[in-house]
PDB file of C-alpha atoms in Angstrom:
ATOM      1  CA  MET Z 262      -0.162   0.190   0.089  1.00  0.00           C
ATOM      2  CA  ARG Z 263       1.220   3.342  -0.934  1.00  0.00           C
ATOM      3  CA  LYS Z 264       0.328   6.646   1.399  1.00  0.00           C
ATOM      4  CA  PRO Z 265      -2.781   8.204   0.825  1.00  0.00           C
ATOM      5  CA  THR Z 266      -2.384  10.635  -2.062  1.00  0.00           C
ATOM      6  CA  LEU Z 267      -5.935  12.613  -2.021  1.00  0.00           C
ATOM      7  CA  GLY Z 268      -5.798  14.697   0.568  1.00  0.00           C
ATOM      8  CA  ASN Z 269      -3.686  16.954  -1.463  1.00  0.00           C
ATOM      9  CA  PRO Z 270      -6.146  19.699  -3.583  1.00  0.00           C
ATOM     10  CA  GLN Z 271      -3.654  19.604  -6.224  1.00  0.00           C
ATOM     11  CA  ASN Z 272      -3.582  15.694  -6.463  1.00  0.00           C
ATOM     12  CA  THR Z 273      -7.971  15.801  -6.105  1.00  0.00           C
ATOM     13  CA  ILE Z 274      -8.033  18.575  -9.181  1.00  0.00           C
ATOM     14  CA  GLU Z 275      -5.816  16.279 -11.635  1.00  0.00           C
ATOM     15  CA  ILE Z 276      -7.559  13.407 -11.149  1.00  0.00           C
ATOM     16  CA  LEU Z 277     -11.055  15.524 -11.743  1.00  0.00           C
ATOM     17  CA  GLN Z 278      -9.151  16.860 -14.938  1.00  0.00           C
ATOM     18  CA  LYS Z 279      -7.896  13.122 -16.267  1.00  0.00           C
ATOM     19  CA  TYR Z 280     -11.860  11.946 -16.026  1.00  0.00           C
ATOM     20  CA  ASP Z 281     -13.483  15.238 -17.165  1.00  0.00           C
ATOM     21  CA  PHE Z 282     -15.295  14.532 -14.292  1.00  0.00           C
ATOM     22  CA  SER Z 283     -18.491  17.161 -13.431  1.00  0.00           C
ATOM     23  CA  PHE Z 284     -19.757  17.856  -9.804  1.00  0.00           C
ATOM     24  CA  GLN Z 285     -23.198  16.974  -9.602  1.00  0.00           C
ATOM     25  CA  LYS Z 286     -25.470  18.862  -7.825  1.00  0.00           C
ATOM     26  CA  LYS Z 287     -28.342  16.099  -7.578  1.00  0.00           C
ATOM     27  CA  PHE Z 288     -25.773  14.014  -5.387  1.00  0.00           C
ATOM     28  CA  GLY Z 289     -24.790  17.301  -3.178  1.00  0.00           C
ATOM     29  CA  GLN Z 290     -20.762  16.407  -4.520  1.00  0.00           C
ATOM     30  CA  ASN Z 291     -18.336  18.010  -1.898  1.00  0.00           C
ATOM     31  CA  PHE Z 292     -14.906  16.701  -1.535  1.00  0.00           C
ATOM     32  CA  LEU Z 293     -12.826  16.652   0.972  1.00  0.00           C
ATOM     33  CA  ILE Z 294      -9.726  18.584   0.303  1.00  0.00           C
ATOM     34  CA  ASP Z 295      -7.972  18.682   3.926  1.00  0.00           C
ATOM     35  CA  THR Z 296      -5.362  16.200   5.783  1.00  0.00           C
ATOM     36  CA  HIS Z 297      -5.318  17.714   8.853  1.00  0.00           C
ATOM     37  CA  VAL Z 298      -9.538  17.094   9.067  1.00  0.00           C
ATOM     38  CA  LEU Z 299      -9.205  13.272   7.333  1.00  0.00           C
ATOM     39  CA  ASP Z 300      -6.526  12.462   9.958  1.00  0.00           C
ATOM     40  CA  LYS Z 301      -9.009  14.161  12.696  1.00  0.00           C
ATOM     41  CA  ILE Z 302     -11.910  11.555  11.324  1.00  0.00           C
ATOM     42  CA  ILE Z 303     -10.054   8.255  11.645  1.00  0.00           C
ATOM     43  CA  ARG Z 304      -9.324   9.428  15.209  1.00  0.00           C
ATOM     44  CA  ALA Z 305     -12.896   9.896  15.851  1.00  0.00           C
ATOM     45  CA  ALA Z 306     -13.497   6.778  14.386  1.00  0.00           C
ATOM     46  CA  ASP Z 307     -11.191   4.484  16.376  1.00  0.00           C
ATOM     47  CA  ILE Z 308     -10.761   2.443  13.360  1.00  0.00           C
ATOM     48  CA  THR Z 309      -8.495  -0.765  14.046  1.00  0.00           C
ATOM     49  CA  LYS Z 310      -7.328  -3.772  11.122  1.00  0.00           C
ATOM     50  CA  GLU Z 311     -10.260  -5.794  13.069  1.00  0.00           C
ATOM     51  CA  ASP Z 312     -12.710  -3.524  11.639  1.00  0.00           C
ATOM     52  CA  MET Z 313     -14.990  -3.350   8.818  1.00  0.00           C
ATOM     53  CA  VAL Z 314     -15.937   0.036   7.682  1.00  0.00           C
ATOM     54  CA  LEU Z 315     -19.171   0.882   5.769  1.00  0.00           C
ATOM     55  CA  GLU Z 316     -18.501   4.276   3.684  1.00  0.00           C
ATOM     56  CA  ILE Z 317     -21.228   5.961   2.843  1.00  0.00           C
ATOM     57  CA  GLY Z 318     -20.601   8.711  -1.018  1.00  0.00           C
ATOM     58  CA  PRO Z 319     -16.769   7.864  -0.957  1.00  0.00           C
ATOM     59  CA  GLY Z 320     -16.556  10.644  -3.956  1.00  0.00           C
ATOM     60  CA  ILE Z 321     -13.077  10.417  -5.598  1.00  0.00           C
ATOM     61  CA  GLY Z 322     -11.695   7.995  -2.747  1.00  0.00           C
ATOM     62  CA  THR Z 323     -10.088  11.219  -0.715  1.00  0.00           C
ATOM     63  CA  MET Z 324     -11.313   9.621   2.971  1.00  0.00           C
ATOM     64  CA  THR Z 325     -11.400   5.602   1.286  1.00  0.00           C
ATOM     65  CA  GLN Z 326      -7.998   5.526   1.269  1.00  0.00           C
ATOM     66  CA  TYR Z 327      -7.247   6.937   4.620  1.00  0.00           C
ATOM     67  CA  LEU Z 328      -9.955   4.243   6.044  1.00  0.00           C
ATOM     68  CA  ALA Z 329      -7.890   1.782   3.807  1.00  0.00           C
ATOM     69  CA  GLU Z 330      -4.951   2.471   5.894  1.00  0.00           C
ATOM     70  CA  ALA Z 331      -6.265   2.028   9.286  1.00  0.00           C
ATOM     71  CA  ALA Z 332      -9.017  -0.847   8.676  1.00  0.00           C
ATOM     72  CA  GLY Z 333      -9.224  -4.693   7.936  1.00  0.00           C
ATOM     73  CA  LYS Z 334     -11.580  -4.045   5.383  1.00  0.00           C
ATOM     74  CA  VAL Z 335     -13.718  -1.582   3.561  1.00  0.00           C
ATOM     75  CA  VAL Z 336     -17.257  -1.370   1.731  1.00  0.00           C
ATOM     76  CA  ALA Z 337     -18.142   2.203   0.217  1.00  0.00           C
ATOM     77  CA  VAL Z 338     -21.121   2.636  -1.433  1.00  0.00           C
ATOM     78  CA  GLU Z 339     -21.185   5.355  -4.080  1.00  0.00           C
ATOM     79  CA  ILE Z 340     -24.337   6.247  -6.338  1.00  0.00           C
ATOM     80  CA  ASP Z 341     -22.925   8.443  -9.037  1.00  0.00           C
ATOM     81  CA  LYS Z 342     -21.610   6.066 -11.628  1.00  0.00           C
ATOM     82  CA  ASN Z 343     -19.503   8.454 -13.184  1.00  0.00           C
ATOM     83  CA  LEU Z 344     -17.455   8.136 -10.260  1.00  0.00           C
ATOM     84  CA  ILE Z 345     -16.758   4.400 -10.409  1.00  0.00           C
ATOM     85  CA  PRO Z 346     -13.768   4.261 -12.527  1.00  0.00           C
ATOM     86  CA  ILE Z 347     -12.439   6.885 -10.884  1.00  0.00           C
ATOM     87  CA  LEU Z 348     -12.439   5.211  -7.449  1.00  0.00           C
ATOM     88  CA  THR Z 349     -11.243   1.827  -9.411  1.00  0.00           C
ATOM     89  CA  ASP Z 350      -8.166   4.353 -10.198  1.00  0.00           C
ATOM     90  CA  THR Z 351      -7.621   6.322  -6.922  1.00  0.00           C
ATOM     91  CA  LEU Z 352      -8.247   2.557  -4.906  1.00  0.00           C
ATOM     92  CA  HIS Z 353      -5.832   0.184  -7.038  1.00  0.00           C
ATOM     93  CA  ASP Z 354      -3.177  -0.087  -4.480  1.00  0.00           C
ATOM     94  CA  TYR Z 355      -6.042  -0.904  -1.735  1.00  0.00           C
ATOM     95  CA  ASP Z 356      -6.677  -5.081  -1.891  1.00  0.00           C
ATOM     96  CA  ASN Z 357      -9.177  -4.635   1.245  1.00  0.00           C
ATOM     97  CA  VAL Z 358     -11.963  -2.369  -0.459  1.00  0.00           C
ATOM     98  CA  THR Z 359     -14.639  -3.142  -2.062  1.00  0.00           C
ATOM     99  CA  VAL Z 360     -16.705  -0.394  -4.404  1.00  0.00           C
ATOM    100  CA  ILE Z 361     -21.214  -1.435  -4.755  1.00  0.00           C
ATOM    101  CA  ASN Z 362     -22.566   1.239  -7.061  1.00  0.00           C
ATOM    102  CA  GLU Z 363     -26.116   1.049  -5.757  1.00  0.00           C
ATOM    103  CA  ASP Z 364     -28.035   3.800  -3.389  1.00  0.00           C
ATOM    104  CA  VAL Z 365     -27.700   3.519  -0.245  1.00  0.00           C
ATOM    105  CA  LEU Z 366     -31.274   3.912   1.218  1.00  0.00           C
ATOM    106  CA  LYS Z 367     -32.142   1.198  -1.191  1.00  0.00           C
ATOM    107  CA  LEU Z 368     -29.400  -1.345  -0.200  1.00  0.00           C
ATOM    108  CA  ASP Z 369     -29.885  -4.098   2.640  1.00  0.00           C
ATOM    109  CA  VAL Z 370     -26.759  -2.764   4.972  1.00  0.00           C
ATOM    110  CA  ARG Z 371     -27.792  -5.891   7.415  1.00  0.00           C
ATOM    111  CA  GLU Z 372     -27.105  -8.639   5.053  1.00  0.00           C
ATOM    112  CA  LEU Z 373     -23.696  -6.157   3.657  1.00  0.00           C
ATOM    113  CA  ALA Z 374     -22.442  -6.631   7.779  1.00  0.00           C
ATOM    114  CA  ARG Z 375     -23.829 -10.295   7.435  1.00  0.00           C
ATOM    115  CA  GLU Z 376     -21.657 -11.355   3.918  1.00  0.00           C
ATOM    116  CA  GLU Z 377     -18.724  -9.005   4.487  1.00  0.00           C
ATOM    117  CA  ASN Z 378     -18.478  -9.025   8.664  1.00  0.00           C
ATOM    118  CA  GLY Z 379     -20.038 -12.291   9.692  1.00  0.00           C
ATOM    119  CA  GLY Z 380     -23.014 -10.276  10.956  1.00  0.00           C
ATOM    120  CA  ARG Z 381     -20.347  -8.563  13.433  1.00  0.00           C
ATOM    121  CA  PRO Z 382     -20.951  -4.501  14.041  1.00  0.00           C
ATOM    122  CA  LEU Z 383     -19.219  -2.262  11.387  1.00  0.00           C
ATOM    123  CA  LYS Z 384     -18.602   1.224  12.053  1.00  0.00           C
ATOM    124  CA  VAL Z 385     -19.768   3.408   9.378  1.00  0.00           C
ATOM    125  CA  VAL Z 386     -18.084   6.611   8.073  1.00  0.00           C
ATOM    126  CA  ALA Z 387     -19.661   9.274   5.753  1.00  0.00           C
ATOM    127  CA  ASN Z 388     -18.899  12.948   4.304  1.00  0.00           C
ATOM    128  CA  LEU Z 389     -23.162  12.903   3.724  1.00  0.00           C
ATOM    129  CA  PRO Z 390     -24.721  14.873   1.149  1.00  0.00           C
ATOM    130  CA  TYR Z 391     -26.832  17.375   3.303  1.00  0.00           C
ATOM    131  CA  TYR Z 392     -30.092  16.730   1.955  1.00  0.00           C
ATOM    132  CA  ILE Z 393     -29.889  12.840   2.993  1.00  0.00           C
ATOM    133  CA  THR Z 394     -28.080  13.594   6.329  1.00  0.00           C
ATOM    134  CA  THR Z 395     -31.220  12.188   8.638  1.00  0.00           C
ATOM    135  CA  PRO Z 396     -32.767   9.417   5.867  1.00  0.00           C
ATOM    136  CA  ILE Z 397     -29.128   7.626   6.298  1.00  0.00           C
ATOM    137  CA  ILE Z 398     -28.737   8.047   9.710  1.00  0.00           C
ATOM    138  CA  MET Z 399     -32.244   7.427  10.656  1.00  0.00           C
ATOM    139  CA  GLY Z 400     -32.284   4.325   8.470  1.00  0.00           C
ATOM    140  CA  LEU Z 401     -29.162   2.572   9.803  1.00  0.00           C
ATOM    141  CA  PHE Z 402     -30.314   3.071  13.589  1.00  0.00           C
ATOM    142  CA  GLU Z 403     -34.550   2.060  12.589  1.00  0.00           C
ATOM    143  CA  ASN Z 404     -33.251  -1.155  10.291  1.00  0.00           C
ATOM    144  CA  ASP Z 405     -31.218  -2.556  13.143  1.00  0.00           C
ATOM    145  CA  VAL Z 406     -28.337  -2.184  11.366  1.00  0.00           C
ATOM    146  CA  PRO Z 407     -24.950  -4.010  13.592  1.00  0.00           C
ATOM    147  CA  VAL Z 408     -22.994  -0.428  14.339  1.00  0.00           C
ATOM    148  CA  GLU Z 409     -20.717   0.397  16.740  1.00  0.00           C
ATOM    149  CA  SER Z 410     -20.336   4.030  15.802  1.00  0.00           C
ATOM    150  CA  ILE Z 411     -21.327   6.083  12.652  1.00  0.00           C
ATOM    151  CA  THR Z 412     -18.793   8.988  12.490  1.00  0.00           C
ATOM    152  CA  VAL Z 413     -19.938  11.660   9.743  1.00  0.00           C
ATOM    153  CA  MET Z 414     -19.578  15.191   7.896  1.00  0.00           C
ATOM    154  CA  VAL Z 415     -22.941  16.838   8.174  1.00  0.00           C
ATOM    155  CA  GLN Z 416     -23.817  20.349   8.081  1.00  0.00           C
ATOM    156  CA  LYS Z 417     -22.861  22.220  11.308  1.00  0.00           C
ATOM    157  CA  GLU Z 418     -26.663  23.294  11.800  1.00  0.00           C
ATOM    158  CA  VAL Z 419     -27.400  19.388  11.810  1.00  0.00           C
ATOM    159  CA  ALA Z 420     -24.645  18.157  14.244  1.00  0.00           C
ATOM    160  CA  ASP Z 421     -25.870  21.035  16.923  1.00  0.00           C
ATOM    161  CA  ARG Z 422     -29.735  19.564  16.309  1.00  0.00           C
ATOM    162  CA  MET Z 423     -28.359  16.037  17.348  1.00  0.00           C
ATOM    163  CA  GLN Z 424     -26.598  16.707  20.148  1.00  0.00           C
ATOM    164  CA  THR Z 425     -28.766  20.166  21.905  1.00  0.00           C
ATOM    165  CA  GLY Z 426     -31.010  18.993  24.589  1.00  0.00           C
ATOM    166  CA  PRO Z 427     -34.497  20.657  26.099  1.00  0.00           C
ATOM    167  CA  GLY Z 428     -35.008  24.278  25.770  1.00  0.00           C
ATOM    168  CA  ASN Z 429     -32.543  25.049  22.996  1.00  0.00           C
ATOM    169  CA  LYS Z 430     -33.872  26.485  19.660  1.00  0.00           C
ATOM    170  CA  ASP Z 431     -32.247  23.907  17.733  1.00  0.00           C
ATOM    171  CA  TYR Z 432     -33.354  20.853  19.856  1.00  0.00           C
ATOM    172  CA  GLY Z 433     -36.009  18.874  17.726  1.00  0.00           C
ATOM    173  CA  ALA Z 434     -37.571  15.355  16.786  1.00  0.00           C
ATOM    174  CA  LEU Z 435     -33.670  14.832  15.310  1.00  0.00           C
ATOM    175  CA  SER Z 436     -31.990  15.520  18.604  1.00  0.00           C
ATOM    176  CA  LEU Z 437     -34.430  12.835  20.559  1.00  0.00           C
ATOM    177  CA  ALA Z 438     -34.402  10.379  17.963  1.00  0.00           C
ATOM    178  CA  VAL Z 439     -30.193  10.512  17.526  1.00  0.00           C
ATOM    179  CA  GLN Z 440     -30.036  10.574  21.549  1.00  0.00           C
ATOM    180  CA  TYR Z 441     -32.441   7.830  22.476  1.00  0.00           C
ATOM    181  CA  TYR Z 442     -30.239   5.685  19.647  1.00  0.00           C
ATOM    182  CA  ALA Z 443     -26.781   6.685  20.049  1.00  0.00           C
ATOM    183  CA  GLU Z 444     -24.415   9.194  22.216  1.00  0.00           C
ATOM    184  CA  PRO Z 445     -23.723  12.305  19.955  1.00  0.00           C
ATOM    185  CA  TYR Z 446     -20.094  14.028  20.376  1.00  0.00           C
ATOM    186  CA  ILE Z 447     -19.114  16.780  18.039  1.00  0.00           C
ATOM    187  CA  VAL Z 448     -15.350  15.842  17.148  1.00  0.00           C
ATOM    188  CA  ALA Z 449     -14.438  19.182  14.950  1.00  0.00           C
ATOM    189  CA  ASN Z 450     -16.298  22.108  13.291  1.00  0.00           C
ATOM    190  CA  VAL Z 451     -14.834  22.429   9.366  1.00  0.00           C
ATOM    191  CA  PRO Z 452     -15.054  25.846   7.326  1.00  0.00           C
ATOM    192  CA  PRO Z 453     -16.175  25.655   4.085  1.00  0.00           C
ATOM    193  CA  ASN Z 454     -12.302  26.103   2.690  1.00  0.00           C
ATOM    194  CA  CYS Z 455     -11.570  22.585   3.486  1.00  0.00           C
ATOM    195  CA  PHE Z 456     -14.389  21.468   0.545  1.00  0.00           C
ATOM    196  CA  MET Z 457     -14.140  21.637  -3.265  1.00  0.00           C
ATOM    197  CA  PRO Z 458     -16.288  22.464  -4.625  1.00  0.00           C
ATOM    198  CA  ARG Z 459     -16.825  25.180  -1.325  1.00  0.00           C
ATOM    199  CA  PRO Z 460     -20.668  24.336   0.108  1.00  0.00           C
ATOM    200  CA  ARG Z 461     -22.168  27.802   1.440  1.00  0.00           C
ATOM    201  CA  VAL Z 462     -22.166  26.551   4.899  1.00  0.00           C
ATOM    202  CA  GLY Z 463     -20.114  25.096   7.329  1.00  0.00           C
ATOM    203  CA  SER Z 464     -19.566  21.844   8.504  1.00  0.00           C
ATOM    204  CA  ALA Z 465     -19.036  19.638  11.442  1.00  0.00           C
ATOM    205  CA  VAL Z 466     -17.984  16.307  11.993  1.00  0.00           C
ATOM    206  CA  ILE Z 467     -19.598  14.196  14.882  1.00  0.00           C
ATOM    207  CA  ARG Z 468     -19.545  10.747  15.943  1.00  0.00           C
ATOM    208  CA  LEU Z 469     -22.466   9.070  17.006  1.00  0.00           C
ATOM    209  CA  THR Z 470     -21.731   6.391  19.260  1.00  0.00           C
ATOM    210  CA  ARG Z 471     -24.672   3.651  19.535  1.00  0.00           C
ATOM    211  CA  HIS Z 472     -26.268   2.859  22.859  1.00  0.00           C
ATOM    212  CA  GLU Z 473     -26.226  -0.909  24.038  1.00  0.00           C
ATOM    213  CA  LYS Z 474     -29.242  -0.601  24.826  1.00  0.00           C
ATOM    214  CA  PRO Z 475     -31.706   2.794  24.861  1.00  0.00           C
ATOM    215  CA  PRO Z 476     -30.994   5.361  27.989  1.00  0.00           C
ATOM    216  CA  VAL Z 477     -35.251   5.060  28.556  1.00  0.00           C
ATOM    217  CA  GLU Z 478     -37.629   2.519  28.833  1.00  0.00           C
ATOM    218  CA  VAL Z 479     -40.398   2.741  26.308  1.00  0.00           C
ATOM    219  CA  LYS Z 480     -43.444   0.232  25.519  1.00  0.00           C
ATOM    220  CA  ASP Z 481     -43.922   1.349  22.064  1.00  0.00           C
ATOM    221  CA  GLU Z 482     -41.079   3.155  20.472  1.00  0.00           C
ATOM    222  CA  LYS Z 483     -43.301   4.036  16.994  1.00  0.00           C
ATOM    223  CA  LEU Z 484     -45.858   5.643  19.675  1.00  0.00           C
ATOM    224  CA  MET Z 485     -43.570   7.838  21.199  1.00  0.00           C
ATOM    225  CA  PHE Z 486     -42.178   8.615  18.018  1.00  0.00           C
ATOM    226  CA  ASP Z 487     -45.571   9.695  16.611  1.00  0.00           C
ATOM    227  CA  ILE Z 488     -45.545  11.836  19.700  1.00  0.00           C
ATOM    228  CA  ILE Z 489     -42.737  13.673  19.801  1.00  0.00           C
ATOM    229  CA  ARG Z 490     -42.950  14.298  15.812  1.00  0.00           C
ATOM    230  CA  ALA Z 491     -46.696  15.810  16.174  1.00  0.00           C
ATOM    231  CA  SER Z 492     -44.922  18.153  19.392  1.00  0.00           C
ATOM    232  CA  PHE Z 493     -42.593  19.866  17.184  1.00  0.00           C
ATOM    233  CA  ASN Z 494     -44.827  19.479  14.078  1.00  0.00           C
ATOM    234  CA  GLN Z 495     -46.384  22.944  15.157  1.00  0.00           C
ATOM    235  CA  ARG Z 496     -43.771  24.802  17.040  1.00  0.00           C
ATOM    236  CA  ARG Z 497     -45.838  27.501  18.243  1.00  0.00           C
ATOM    237  CA  LYS Z 498     -48.178  24.741  19.851  1.00  0.00           C
ATOM    238  CA  THR Z 499     -49.130  23.841  23.486  1.00  0.00           C
ATOM    239  CA  LEU Z 500     -47.913  19.955  23.853  1.00  0.00           C
ATOM    240  CA  ALA Z 501     -51.644  19.057  24.185  1.00  0.00           C
ATOM    241  CA  ASN Z 502     -52.850  21.115  20.554  1.00  0.00           C
ATOM    242  CA  GLY Z 503     -49.803  19.664  19.012  1.00  0.00           C
ATOM    243  CA  LEU Z 504     -50.926  15.867  20.356  1.00  0.00           C
ATOM    244  CA  ASN Z 505     -54.714  16.521  19.706  1.00  0.00           C
ATOM    245  CA  ASN Z 506     -53.832  17.416  16.143  1.00  0.00           C
ATOM    246  CA  SER Z 507     -51.771  14.214  15.405  1.00  0.00           C
ATOM    247  CA  ASP Z 508     -53.673  11.527  12.775  1.00  0.00           C
ATOM    248  CA  LYS Z 509     -51.546   9.357  14.416  1.00  0.00           C
ATOM    249  CA  LEU Z 510     -52.903   9.669  17.747  1.00  0.00           C
ATOM    250  CA  SER Z 511     -57.146   8.548  19.009  1.00  0.00           C
ATOM    251  CA  LEU Z 512     -57.054   9.534  21.788  1.00  0.00           C
ATOM    252  CA  ALA Z 513     -59.753  12.447  23.103  1.00  0.00           C
ATOM    253  CA  LYS Z 514     -58.195  15.740  24.696  1.00  0.00           C
ATOM    254  CA  GLU Z 515     -58.807  15.488  27.847  1.00  0.00           C
ATOM    255  CA  GLU Z 516     -57.087  12.068  28.280  1.00  0.00           C
ATOM    256  CA  LEU Z 517     -53.742  14.071  26.954  1.00  0.00           C
ATOM    257  CA  ILE Z 518     -54.049  16.236  29.237  1.00  0.00           C
ATOM    258  CA  GLU Z 519     -54.542  13.949  32.247  1.00  0.00           C
ATOM    259  CA  ALA Z 520     -51.492  12.500  30.650  1.00  0.00           C
ATOM    260  CA  ILE Z 521     -49.438  15.288  29.957  1.00  0.00           C
ATOM    261  CA  GLU Z 522     -50.442  16.210  34.035  1.00  0.00           C
ATOM    262  CA  ARG Z 523     -49.097  12.994  35.257  1.00  0.00           C
ATOM    263  CA  LEU Z 524     -45.544  14.497  34.096  1.00  0.00           C
ATOM    264  CA  GLY Z 525     -46.139  17.074  37.319  1.00  0.00           C
ATOM    265  CA  LYS Z 526     -46.304  19.810  33.580  1.00  0.00           C
ATOM    266  CA  GLY Z 527     -49.524  22.126  33.252  1.00  0.00           C
ATOM    267  CA  PRO Z 528     -51.519  22.124  30.278  1.00  0.00           C
ATOM    268  CA  GLY Z 529     -49.640  25.049  28.406  1.00  0.00           C
ATOM    269  CA  VAL Z 530     -46.716  23.239  28.497  1.00  0.00           C
ATOM    270  CA  ARG Z 531     -44.733  22.796  24.869  1.00  0.00           C
ATOM    271  CA  GLY Z 532     -42.896  19.932  23.439  1.00  0.00           C
ATOM    272  CA  GLU Z 533     -39.403  21.508  22.961  1.00  0.00           C
ATOM    273  CA  SER Z 534     -39.188  22.044  27.180  1.00  0.00           C
ATOM    274  CA  LEU Z 535     -39.584  18.287  27.575  1.00  0.00           C
ATOM    275  CA  THR Z 536     -36.760  15.507  28.128  1.00  0.00           C
ATOM    276  CA  LEU Z 537     -36.210  12.308  26.159  1.00  0.00           C
ATOM    277  CA  GLU Z 538     -37.160  10.316  29.644  1.00  0.00           C
ATOM    278  CA  GLU Z 539     -39.837  12.839  29.717  1.00  0.00           C
ATOM    279  CA  PHE Z 540     -41.795  12.334  26.088  1.00  0.00           C
ATOM    280  CA  ALA Z 541     -41.122   7.775  27.312  1.00  0.00           C
ATOM    281  CA  LYS Z 542     -42.964   8.528  30.417  1.00  0.00           C
ATOM    282  CA  LEU Z 543     -45.668  10.437  28.338  1.00  0.00           C
ATOM    283  CA  SER Z 544     -45.651   7.465  25.821  1.00  0.00           C
ATOM    284  CA  ASN Z 545     -45.945   4.594  28.216  1.00  0.00           C
ATOM    285  CA  TYR Z 546     -49.009   7.106  29.453  1.00  0.00           C
ATOM    286  CA  ILE Z 547     -50.720   7.416  26.765  1.00  0.00           C
ATOM    287  CA  TYR Z 548     -49.851   3.365  25.181  1.00  0.00           C
ATOM    288  CA  ALA Z 549     -52.148   2.278  28.789  1.00  0.00           C
ATOM    289  CA  LEU Z 550     -54.507   4.482  28.287  1.00  0.00           C
ATOM    290  CA  ASN Z 551     -54.931   3.589  24.450  1.00  0.00           C
ATOM    291  CA  ARG Z 552     -54.775  -0.458  26.438  1.00  0.00           C
TER     292      ARG Z 552
END
């Protein structure tokens, strides 16, 4: 194996010119061109030769080269078929990398982990296109994919939303969903000049370490997330009104108010002031009322 070369902007430009590659806006392509950031991601993901890494959106293979040096095996899933010949070129020195030309949202990642890693938990590392960050992360968590950690580059604002708590303007359904499944930790903030082309907004690397078991006990996960979504769908409304307007909940408003009061909250409380633990309790009260 040779040392990774693509963290150097000059080498990135050369490869793009060699293949006459044009960036696809629809795929949200922004390639990393900063070796310090690449090193930080690899360190934060805590990758060893025992690990299989799933990389989503390898682009031209910049981070893939770094991952291949650190991991036992890398499976890189790339949706853009125009990048496949480039990846074949940039990764030809690495015999522990498999590239799959596929949309990761349509891929059976559980089956992939079974075939490629004997069902053992994998580590996910990605520089994610902003428009698809949430569906990818939630898909991995909700579909019971064996994942030990997810270390991803996302829009800074999204990273802030994932790790914030009640009472903060960024707090919402995404914060609660991520924190139900994992422990979020922002590793580094990354300015636009670390990418080619430059995005308009700042980015951040966030590591989500999967909980062995969720930090709260709920009788019905789906019900809890229906309640959470209903609470944040109309942020201006009180929690009772938000839940009452949901087509997913079939209780009368008086019953909803009774469940909220059992939390020790007044009827005027808003969803954004509730902790994950309080949402779990509320969901269990509503579950019992539904029986």
